[in-house]
Coordinates of C-alpha atoms and ligand atoms in Angstrom, one line a residue:
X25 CA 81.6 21.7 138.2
X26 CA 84.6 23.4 138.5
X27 CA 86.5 20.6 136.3
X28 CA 84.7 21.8 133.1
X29 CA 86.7 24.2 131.5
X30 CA 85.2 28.3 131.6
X31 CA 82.6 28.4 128.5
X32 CA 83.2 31.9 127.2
X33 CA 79.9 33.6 125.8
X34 CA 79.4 36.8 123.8
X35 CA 75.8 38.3 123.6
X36 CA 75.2 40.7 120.5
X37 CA 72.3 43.4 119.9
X38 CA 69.3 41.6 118.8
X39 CA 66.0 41.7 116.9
X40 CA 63.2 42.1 118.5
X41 CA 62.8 39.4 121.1
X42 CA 59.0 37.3 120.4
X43 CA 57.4 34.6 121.9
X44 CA 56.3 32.8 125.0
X45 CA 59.2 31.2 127.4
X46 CA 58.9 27.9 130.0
X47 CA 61.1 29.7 132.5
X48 CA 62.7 26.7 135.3
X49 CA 61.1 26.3 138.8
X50 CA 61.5 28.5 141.6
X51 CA 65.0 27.5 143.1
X52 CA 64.1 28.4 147.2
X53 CA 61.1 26.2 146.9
X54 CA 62.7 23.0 145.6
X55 CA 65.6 22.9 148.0
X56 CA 63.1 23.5 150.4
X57 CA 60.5 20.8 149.3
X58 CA 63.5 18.1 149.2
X59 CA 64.1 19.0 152.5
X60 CA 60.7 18.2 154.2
X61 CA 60.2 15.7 152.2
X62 CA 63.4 14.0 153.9
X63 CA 61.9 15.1 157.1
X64 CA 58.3 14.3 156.6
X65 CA 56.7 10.2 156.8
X66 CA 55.8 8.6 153.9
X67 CA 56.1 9.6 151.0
X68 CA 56.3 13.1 148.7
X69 CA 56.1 13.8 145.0
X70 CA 57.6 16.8 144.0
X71 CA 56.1 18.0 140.4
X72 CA 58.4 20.7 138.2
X73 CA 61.5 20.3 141.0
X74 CA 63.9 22.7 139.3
X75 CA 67.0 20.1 138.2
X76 CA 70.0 22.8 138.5
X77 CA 73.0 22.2 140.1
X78 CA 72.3 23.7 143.1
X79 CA 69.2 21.9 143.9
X80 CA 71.1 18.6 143.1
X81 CA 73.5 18.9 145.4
X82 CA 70.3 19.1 148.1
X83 CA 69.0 16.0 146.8
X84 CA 72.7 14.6 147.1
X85 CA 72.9 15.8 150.7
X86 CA 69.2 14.5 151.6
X87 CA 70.1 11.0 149.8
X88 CA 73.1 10.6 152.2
X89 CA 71.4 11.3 155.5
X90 CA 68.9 8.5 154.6
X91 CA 65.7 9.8 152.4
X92 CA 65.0 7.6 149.4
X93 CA 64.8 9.8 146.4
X94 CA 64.0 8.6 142.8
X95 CA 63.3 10.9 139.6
X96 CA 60.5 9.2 137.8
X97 CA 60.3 11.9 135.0
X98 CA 60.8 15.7 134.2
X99 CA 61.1 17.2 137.5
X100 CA 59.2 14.8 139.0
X101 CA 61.0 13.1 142.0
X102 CA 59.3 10.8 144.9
X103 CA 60.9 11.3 148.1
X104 CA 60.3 8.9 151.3
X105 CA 61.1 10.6 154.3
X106 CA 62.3 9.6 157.5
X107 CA 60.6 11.4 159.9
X108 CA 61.5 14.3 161.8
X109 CA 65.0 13.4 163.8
X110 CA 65.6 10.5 162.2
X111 CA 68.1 11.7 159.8
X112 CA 71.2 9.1 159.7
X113 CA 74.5 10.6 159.7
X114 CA 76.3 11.1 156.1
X115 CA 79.2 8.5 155.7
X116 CA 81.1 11.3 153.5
X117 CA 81.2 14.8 153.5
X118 CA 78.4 16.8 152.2
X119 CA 79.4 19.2 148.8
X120 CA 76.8 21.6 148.2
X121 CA 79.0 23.3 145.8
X122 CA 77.3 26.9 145.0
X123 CA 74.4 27.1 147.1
X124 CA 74.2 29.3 150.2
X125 CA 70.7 28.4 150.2
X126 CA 71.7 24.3 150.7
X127 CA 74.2 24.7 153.0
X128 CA 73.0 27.1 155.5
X129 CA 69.1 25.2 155.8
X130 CA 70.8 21.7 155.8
X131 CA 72.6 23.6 158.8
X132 CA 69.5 24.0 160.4
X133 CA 68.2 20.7 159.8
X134 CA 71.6 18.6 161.6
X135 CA 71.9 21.2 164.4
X136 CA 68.8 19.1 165.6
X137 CA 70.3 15.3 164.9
X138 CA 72.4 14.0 166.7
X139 CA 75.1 12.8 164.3
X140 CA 78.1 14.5 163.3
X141 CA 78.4 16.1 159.2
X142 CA 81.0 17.8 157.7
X143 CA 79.5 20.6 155.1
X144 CA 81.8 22.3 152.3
X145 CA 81.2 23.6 149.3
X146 CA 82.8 25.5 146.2
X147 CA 85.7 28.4 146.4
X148 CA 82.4 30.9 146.1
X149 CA 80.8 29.4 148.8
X150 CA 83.8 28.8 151.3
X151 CA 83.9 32.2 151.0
X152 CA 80.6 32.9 152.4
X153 CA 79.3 33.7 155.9
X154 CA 78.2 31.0 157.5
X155 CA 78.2 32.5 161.5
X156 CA 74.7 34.0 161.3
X157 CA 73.4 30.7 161.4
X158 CA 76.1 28.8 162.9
X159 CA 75.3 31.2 166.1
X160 CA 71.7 30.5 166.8
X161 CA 72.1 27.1 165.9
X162 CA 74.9 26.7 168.8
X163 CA 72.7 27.9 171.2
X164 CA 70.1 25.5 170.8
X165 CA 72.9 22.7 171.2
X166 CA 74.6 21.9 168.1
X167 CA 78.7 22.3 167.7
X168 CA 80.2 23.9 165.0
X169 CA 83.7 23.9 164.0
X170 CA 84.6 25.9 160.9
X171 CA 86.7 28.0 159.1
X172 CA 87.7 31.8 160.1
X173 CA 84.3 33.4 160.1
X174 CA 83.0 29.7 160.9
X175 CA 83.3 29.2 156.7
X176 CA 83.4 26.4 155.7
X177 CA 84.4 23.3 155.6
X178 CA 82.4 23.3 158.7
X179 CA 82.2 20.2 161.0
X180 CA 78.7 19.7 163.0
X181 CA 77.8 17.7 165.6
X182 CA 74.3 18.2 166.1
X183 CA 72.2 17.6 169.4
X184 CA 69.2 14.7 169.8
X185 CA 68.0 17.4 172.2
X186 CA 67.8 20.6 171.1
X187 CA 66.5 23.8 173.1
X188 CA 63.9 26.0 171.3
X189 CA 64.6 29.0 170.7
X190 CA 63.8 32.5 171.1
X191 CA 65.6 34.7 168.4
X192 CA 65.7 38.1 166.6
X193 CA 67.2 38.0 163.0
X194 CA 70.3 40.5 162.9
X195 CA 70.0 40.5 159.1
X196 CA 66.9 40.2 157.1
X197 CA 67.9 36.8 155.5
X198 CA 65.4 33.8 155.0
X199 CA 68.0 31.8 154.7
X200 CA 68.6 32.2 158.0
X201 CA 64.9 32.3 159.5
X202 CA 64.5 28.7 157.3
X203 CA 67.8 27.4 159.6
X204 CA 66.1 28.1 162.9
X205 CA 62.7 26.8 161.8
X206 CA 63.9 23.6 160.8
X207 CA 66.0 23.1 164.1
X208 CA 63.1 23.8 165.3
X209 CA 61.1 20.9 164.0
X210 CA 63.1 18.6 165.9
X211 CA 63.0 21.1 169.5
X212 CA 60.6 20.4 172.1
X213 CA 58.0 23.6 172.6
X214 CA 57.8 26.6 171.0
X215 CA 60.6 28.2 168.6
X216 CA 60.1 31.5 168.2
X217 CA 61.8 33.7 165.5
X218 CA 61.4 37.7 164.8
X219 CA 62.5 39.2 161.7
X220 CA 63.2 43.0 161.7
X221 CA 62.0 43.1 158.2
X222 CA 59.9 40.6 156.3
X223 CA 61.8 37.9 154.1
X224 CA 60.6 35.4 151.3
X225 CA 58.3 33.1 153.3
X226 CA 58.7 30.1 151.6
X227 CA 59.6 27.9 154.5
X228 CA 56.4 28.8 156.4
X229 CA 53.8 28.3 154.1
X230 CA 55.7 24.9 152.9
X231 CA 55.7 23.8 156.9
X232 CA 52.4 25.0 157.5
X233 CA 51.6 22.4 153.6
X234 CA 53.1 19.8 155.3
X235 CA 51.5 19.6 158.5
X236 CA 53.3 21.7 160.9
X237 CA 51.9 24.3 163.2
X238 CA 53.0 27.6 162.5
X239 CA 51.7 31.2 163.1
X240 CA 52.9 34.2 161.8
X241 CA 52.1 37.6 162.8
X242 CA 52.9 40.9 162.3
X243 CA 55.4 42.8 164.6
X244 CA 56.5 46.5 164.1
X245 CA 57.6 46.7 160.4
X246 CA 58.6 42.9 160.6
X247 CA 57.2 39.5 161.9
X248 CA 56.9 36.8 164.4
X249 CA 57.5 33.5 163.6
X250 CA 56.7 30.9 166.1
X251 CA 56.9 26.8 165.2
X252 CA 55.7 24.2 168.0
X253 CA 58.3 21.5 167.8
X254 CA 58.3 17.8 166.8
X255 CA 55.4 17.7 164.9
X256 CA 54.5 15.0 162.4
X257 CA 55.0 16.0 158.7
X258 CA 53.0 13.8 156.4
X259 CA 54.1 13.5 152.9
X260 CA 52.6 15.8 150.7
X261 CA 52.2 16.5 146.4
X262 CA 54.1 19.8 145.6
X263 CA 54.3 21.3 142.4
X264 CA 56.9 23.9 142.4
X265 CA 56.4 27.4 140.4
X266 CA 58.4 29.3 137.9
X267 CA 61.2 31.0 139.7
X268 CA 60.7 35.0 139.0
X269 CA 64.5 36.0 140.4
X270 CA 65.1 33.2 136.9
X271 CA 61.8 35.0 135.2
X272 CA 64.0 38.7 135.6
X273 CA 66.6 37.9 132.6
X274 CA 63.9 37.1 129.8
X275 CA 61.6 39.9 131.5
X276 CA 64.2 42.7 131.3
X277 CA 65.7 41.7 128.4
X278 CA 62.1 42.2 126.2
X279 CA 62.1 45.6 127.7
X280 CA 65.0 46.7 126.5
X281 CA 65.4 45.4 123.5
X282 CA 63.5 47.4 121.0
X283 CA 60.1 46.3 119.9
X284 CA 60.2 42.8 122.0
X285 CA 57.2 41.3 123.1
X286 CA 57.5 38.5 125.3
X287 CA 55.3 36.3 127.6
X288 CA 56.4 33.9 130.7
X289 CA 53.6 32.2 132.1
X290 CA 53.4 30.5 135.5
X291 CA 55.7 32.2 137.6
X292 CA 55.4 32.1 141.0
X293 CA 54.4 35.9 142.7
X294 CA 55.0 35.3 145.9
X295 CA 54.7 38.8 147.3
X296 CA 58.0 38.7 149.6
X297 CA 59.4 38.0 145.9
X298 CA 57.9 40.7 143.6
X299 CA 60.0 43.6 144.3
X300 CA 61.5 43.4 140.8
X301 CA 57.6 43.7 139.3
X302 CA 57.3 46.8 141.4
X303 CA 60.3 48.5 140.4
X304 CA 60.3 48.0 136.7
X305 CA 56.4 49.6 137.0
X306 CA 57.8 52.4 138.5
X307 CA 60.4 52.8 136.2
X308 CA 57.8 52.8 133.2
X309 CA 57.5 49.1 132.3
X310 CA 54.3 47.6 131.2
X311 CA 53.8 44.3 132.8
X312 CA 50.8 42.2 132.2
X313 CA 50.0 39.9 135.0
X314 CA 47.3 37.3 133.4
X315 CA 45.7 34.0 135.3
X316 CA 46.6 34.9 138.6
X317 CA 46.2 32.0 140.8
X318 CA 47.7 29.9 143.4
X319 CA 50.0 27.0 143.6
X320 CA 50.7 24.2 146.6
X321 CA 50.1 27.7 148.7
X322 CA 52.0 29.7 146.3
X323 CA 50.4 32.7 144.0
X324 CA 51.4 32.4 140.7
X325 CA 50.5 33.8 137.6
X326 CA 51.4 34.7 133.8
X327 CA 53.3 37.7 132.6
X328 CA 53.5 39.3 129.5
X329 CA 56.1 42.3 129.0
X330 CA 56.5 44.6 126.1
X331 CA 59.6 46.7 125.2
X332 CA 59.2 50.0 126.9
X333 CA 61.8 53.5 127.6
X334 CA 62.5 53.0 131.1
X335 CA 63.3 55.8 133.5
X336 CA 65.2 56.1 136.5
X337 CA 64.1 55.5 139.9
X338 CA 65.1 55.7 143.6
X339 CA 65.0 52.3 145.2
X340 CA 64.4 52.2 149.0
X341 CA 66.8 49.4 151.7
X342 CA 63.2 48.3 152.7
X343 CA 62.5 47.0 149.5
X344 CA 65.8 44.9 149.5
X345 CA 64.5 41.7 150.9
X346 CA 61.9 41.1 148.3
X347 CA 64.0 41.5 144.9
X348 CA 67.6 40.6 146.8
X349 CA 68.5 38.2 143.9
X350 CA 67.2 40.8 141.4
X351 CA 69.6 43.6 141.7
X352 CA 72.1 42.8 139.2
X353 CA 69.4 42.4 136.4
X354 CA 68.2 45.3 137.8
X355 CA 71.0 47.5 137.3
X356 CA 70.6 46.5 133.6
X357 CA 67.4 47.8 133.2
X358 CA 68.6 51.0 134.9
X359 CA 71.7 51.0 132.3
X360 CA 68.7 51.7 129.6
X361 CA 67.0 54.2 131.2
X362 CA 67.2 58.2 131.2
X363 CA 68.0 59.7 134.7
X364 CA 69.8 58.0 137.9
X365 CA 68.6 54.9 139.3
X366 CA 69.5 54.7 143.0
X367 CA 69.5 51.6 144.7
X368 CA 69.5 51.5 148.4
X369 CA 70.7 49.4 151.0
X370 CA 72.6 46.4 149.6
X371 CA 75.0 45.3 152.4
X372 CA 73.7 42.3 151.8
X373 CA 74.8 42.0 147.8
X374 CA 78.3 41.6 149.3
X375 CA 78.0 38.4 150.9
X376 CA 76.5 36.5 147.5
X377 CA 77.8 34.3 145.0
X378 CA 80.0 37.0 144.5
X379 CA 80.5 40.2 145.9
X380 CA 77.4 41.8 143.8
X381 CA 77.7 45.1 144.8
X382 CA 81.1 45.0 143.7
X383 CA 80.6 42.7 140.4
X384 CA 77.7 44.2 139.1
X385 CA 79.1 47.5 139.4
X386 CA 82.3 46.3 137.3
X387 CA 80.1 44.8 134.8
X388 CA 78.3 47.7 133.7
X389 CA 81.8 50.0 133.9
X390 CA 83.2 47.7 131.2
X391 CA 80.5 48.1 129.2
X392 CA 80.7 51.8 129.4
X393 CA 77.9 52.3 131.6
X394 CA 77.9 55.2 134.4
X395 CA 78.0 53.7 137.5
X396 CA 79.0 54.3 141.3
X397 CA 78.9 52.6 144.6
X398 CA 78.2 55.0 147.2
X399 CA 78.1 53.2 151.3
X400 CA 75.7 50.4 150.5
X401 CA 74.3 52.3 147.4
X402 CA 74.6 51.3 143.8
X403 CA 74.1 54.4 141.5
X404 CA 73.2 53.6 137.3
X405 CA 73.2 56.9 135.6
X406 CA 71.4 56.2 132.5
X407 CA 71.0 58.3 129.3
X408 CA 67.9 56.6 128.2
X409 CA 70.2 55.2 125.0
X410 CA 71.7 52.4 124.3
X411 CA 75.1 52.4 126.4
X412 CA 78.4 51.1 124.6
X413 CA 78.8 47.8 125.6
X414 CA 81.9 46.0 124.2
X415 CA 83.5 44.8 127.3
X416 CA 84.3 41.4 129.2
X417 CA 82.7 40.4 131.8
X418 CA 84.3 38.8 134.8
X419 CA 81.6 36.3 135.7
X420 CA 83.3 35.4 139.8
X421 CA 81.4 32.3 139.9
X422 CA 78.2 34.1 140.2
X423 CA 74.9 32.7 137.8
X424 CA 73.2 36.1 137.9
X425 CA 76.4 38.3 137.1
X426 CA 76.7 35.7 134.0
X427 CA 72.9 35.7 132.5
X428 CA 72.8 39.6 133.5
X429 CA 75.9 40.6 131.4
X430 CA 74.6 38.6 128.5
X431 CA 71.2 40.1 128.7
X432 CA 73.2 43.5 128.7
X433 CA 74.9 42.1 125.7
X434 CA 71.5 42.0 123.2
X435 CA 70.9 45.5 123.4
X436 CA 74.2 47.5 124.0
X437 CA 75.7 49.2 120.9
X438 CA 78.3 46.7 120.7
X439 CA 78.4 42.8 122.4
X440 CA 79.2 41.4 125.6
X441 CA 81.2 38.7 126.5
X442 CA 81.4 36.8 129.6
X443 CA 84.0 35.2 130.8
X444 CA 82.7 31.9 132.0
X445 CA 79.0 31.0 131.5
X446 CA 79.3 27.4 133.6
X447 CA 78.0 28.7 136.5
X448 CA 74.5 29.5 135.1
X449 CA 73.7 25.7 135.6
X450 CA 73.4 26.2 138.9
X451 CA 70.0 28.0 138.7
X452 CA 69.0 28.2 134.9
X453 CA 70.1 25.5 133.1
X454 CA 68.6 26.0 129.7
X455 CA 69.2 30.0 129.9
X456 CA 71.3 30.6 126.5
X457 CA 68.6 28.1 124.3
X458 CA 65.5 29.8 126.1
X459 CA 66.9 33.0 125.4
X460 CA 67.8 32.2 121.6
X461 CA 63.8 30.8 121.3
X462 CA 62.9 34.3 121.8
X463 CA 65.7 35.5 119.2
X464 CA 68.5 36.4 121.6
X465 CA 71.7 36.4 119.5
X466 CA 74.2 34.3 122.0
X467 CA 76.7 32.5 121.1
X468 CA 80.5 31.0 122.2
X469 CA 81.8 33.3 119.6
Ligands
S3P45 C1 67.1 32.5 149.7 C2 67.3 33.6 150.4 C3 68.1 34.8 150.0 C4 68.4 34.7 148.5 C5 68.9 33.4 148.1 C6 67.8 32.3 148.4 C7 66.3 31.4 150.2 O1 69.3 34.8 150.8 O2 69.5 35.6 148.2 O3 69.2 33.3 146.7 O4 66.0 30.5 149.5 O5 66.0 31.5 151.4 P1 69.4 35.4 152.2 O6 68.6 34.7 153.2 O7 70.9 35.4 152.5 O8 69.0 36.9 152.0

């Protein structure tokens, strides 16, 4: 991706925004159905698999440590899988370009095969932390040689034996949970994980779909996790929901563009995913949730959100895990609204895409927007106007700073540029011609 040349894009303050929007399928899910697919006998059919970049590159990674994969339509992809530990080892290295998500579960899966894989990725993602998985994973058995930090490039050799483990999450991240569990697929006995605070739990109800046993339970404010190894995964029909961190743009954008009225149906409401929803309710926002009901183990259901004066709110660290993704769209909405919107407790924002704390806070400055990073704090102050708007945006290879600063864009007084709108392809493909069915004035010009 990064041999296509940046695709500036300038949003301007738009009309009303009307209609009903087919918003792409929930990112975590599809990188984790192509996994166990790969992992599980016979074969899968994935229904609505979100075809973004970084999904793609999981499918790429999966395809070179043996899984057949074809796409027979539309998001729909039959995988045959190979079993648990009998991945083959990759003849090339394995790119998975933007995606933390890709990179750090894959981790997980090789620490418990015994081949050796070399993982790397794009200039965002080299950047990344990859040590709070590399870590847990070493002590089940697996090597790791990486970068400073243990970025990558990162060389694994992964054990045919692997220990289970017994491990408490330093940082709430489900990226990190998903790595142990599925090392622990291929451990004899028990793997047990605690997380100090509960994270998306995609990777748990998925195992659970496919076969394995799993049992969650409740531990102080968090949860305990534990896996019995080696089972047998049995292929398995998924059909993937809408993603509602992808949902967020279109959804903020109708409230604060005057008079908008916009519906998104079938998005998946996962309630380690819902923060957002909360929020925006707090803040004033009516949102309709229609035909709730659930999906391959998922809740789903169908919004409908109406342009509303937002006000602003104080946003507690607990709530961080389940809106983590949501913050920079977030900070938008708060840019509308009268009063200070707090938001507390986002350490983690600075080890994303981009530095988010740092990028989102840039993007609303240039745009004339009040806005302070206090510790791990974001502050907004709104005026409950319009702000100015007018600036460019510096995207930093990050999809959500890019589809967040153009969603600023339709409802400041003047537009918003960005400077580089490829990177949206690796979650939201179709964003600017989604956007512009609802009347969103985008354009390269
Ligand atoms: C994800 C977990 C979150 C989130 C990311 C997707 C996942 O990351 O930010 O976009 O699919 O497990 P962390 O685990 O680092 O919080």
């Amino acid at each position: 991706m990064n041999s296509i040349a940046p695709q500036k894009l300038i949003a301007r303050p738009s009309p009303a925004l009307r209609g009903s929007v087919s918003i792409p399928a929930d990112k975590s899910i599809s990188h984790r159905a192509l996994m166990l697919a790969a992992l599980a006998v016979g074969e899968s059919r994935i229904s609505g698999l979100l075809e973004a970049e970084d999904v793609l590159r999981t499918a790429d990674a999966v395809r070179a440590l043996g899984a057949e994969l074809e796409r027979v339509g539309p998001g729909v992809w039959h995988v045959a899988g190979r079993g648990i530990g009998g991945l083959v080892e990759p003849e090339n290295v394995l790119d998975m370009g933007n995606s933390g998500t890709a990179a750090r579960l894959l981790c997980g899966i090789l620490a418990s095969h015994p081949l050796f894989a070399v993982l790397t990725g794009d200039a965002s993602l080299r950047r990344r932390p990859m040590r709070r998985v590399t870590e847990p994973l070493g002590r089940i058995g697996a090597q790791f040689l990486g970068r400073e930090g243990g970025r990558l490039p990162l060389a694994i050799i992964g054990t045919g034996r692997a220990l289970p483990l017994d491990y408490r999450l330093e940082v709430a991240s489900a990226q990190v949970k998903s790595a142990i569990l599925l090392a622990g697929l291929n451990a004899r006995g028990l793997t047990v994980v605690e997380e100090p605070e509960p994270t998306r739990d995609h990777s748990e109800n998925m195992l659970r779909y496919f076969g394995a046993e799993i049992v969650v339970e409740p531990k102080g404010k968090g949860r305990l996790i534990t896996l019995r190894g080696q089972p047998e995964l049995r292929g398995a029909e998924i059909a993937v929901p809408g993603d509602i961190s992808s949902a967020a743009f279109p959804l903020v954008a109708a409230l604060i563009v005057p008079g908008s009225e916009v519906e998104i149906p079938k998005v998946g409401l996962n309630p380690l995913r819902t923060g957002l929803l909360f929020t925006l309710a707090e803040m004033g926002a009516e949102i309709a949730i229609e035909n709730e009901r659930t999906m391959g183990g998922e809740k789903v259901g169908d919004l409908r959100v109406r342009a509303a004066p937002l006000r602003g709110v104080d946003v507690p660290a607990e709530r961080a895990p389940s809106m983590i993704d949501e913050y920079p769209i977030l900070a938008v909405a708060a840019a509308f609204a009268e009063g200070t919107t707090r938001m507390r407790g986002l350490q983690e924002l600075r080890v994303k895409e981009s530095d988010r704390l740092a990028s989102t806070a840039r993007m609303l400055a240039a745009n004339g927007v009040a806005v302070e990073i206090a510790g791990n704090d974001l502050m907004v102050h709104g005026s409950g106007k319009p702000p100015p708007g007018g600036g460019l945006v510096a995207t930093e290879m990050d999809h959500r700073i890019a589809m967040s600063a153009l969603v600023l864009g339709l409802a400041t007084k003047e537009p918003v540029a960005i400077d580089d709108s490829t990177f949206i392809e690796t979650s939201f493909p179709r964003f600017v011609a989604l956007m512009q069915s609802l009347g969103a004035k985008i354009s390269r010009e």
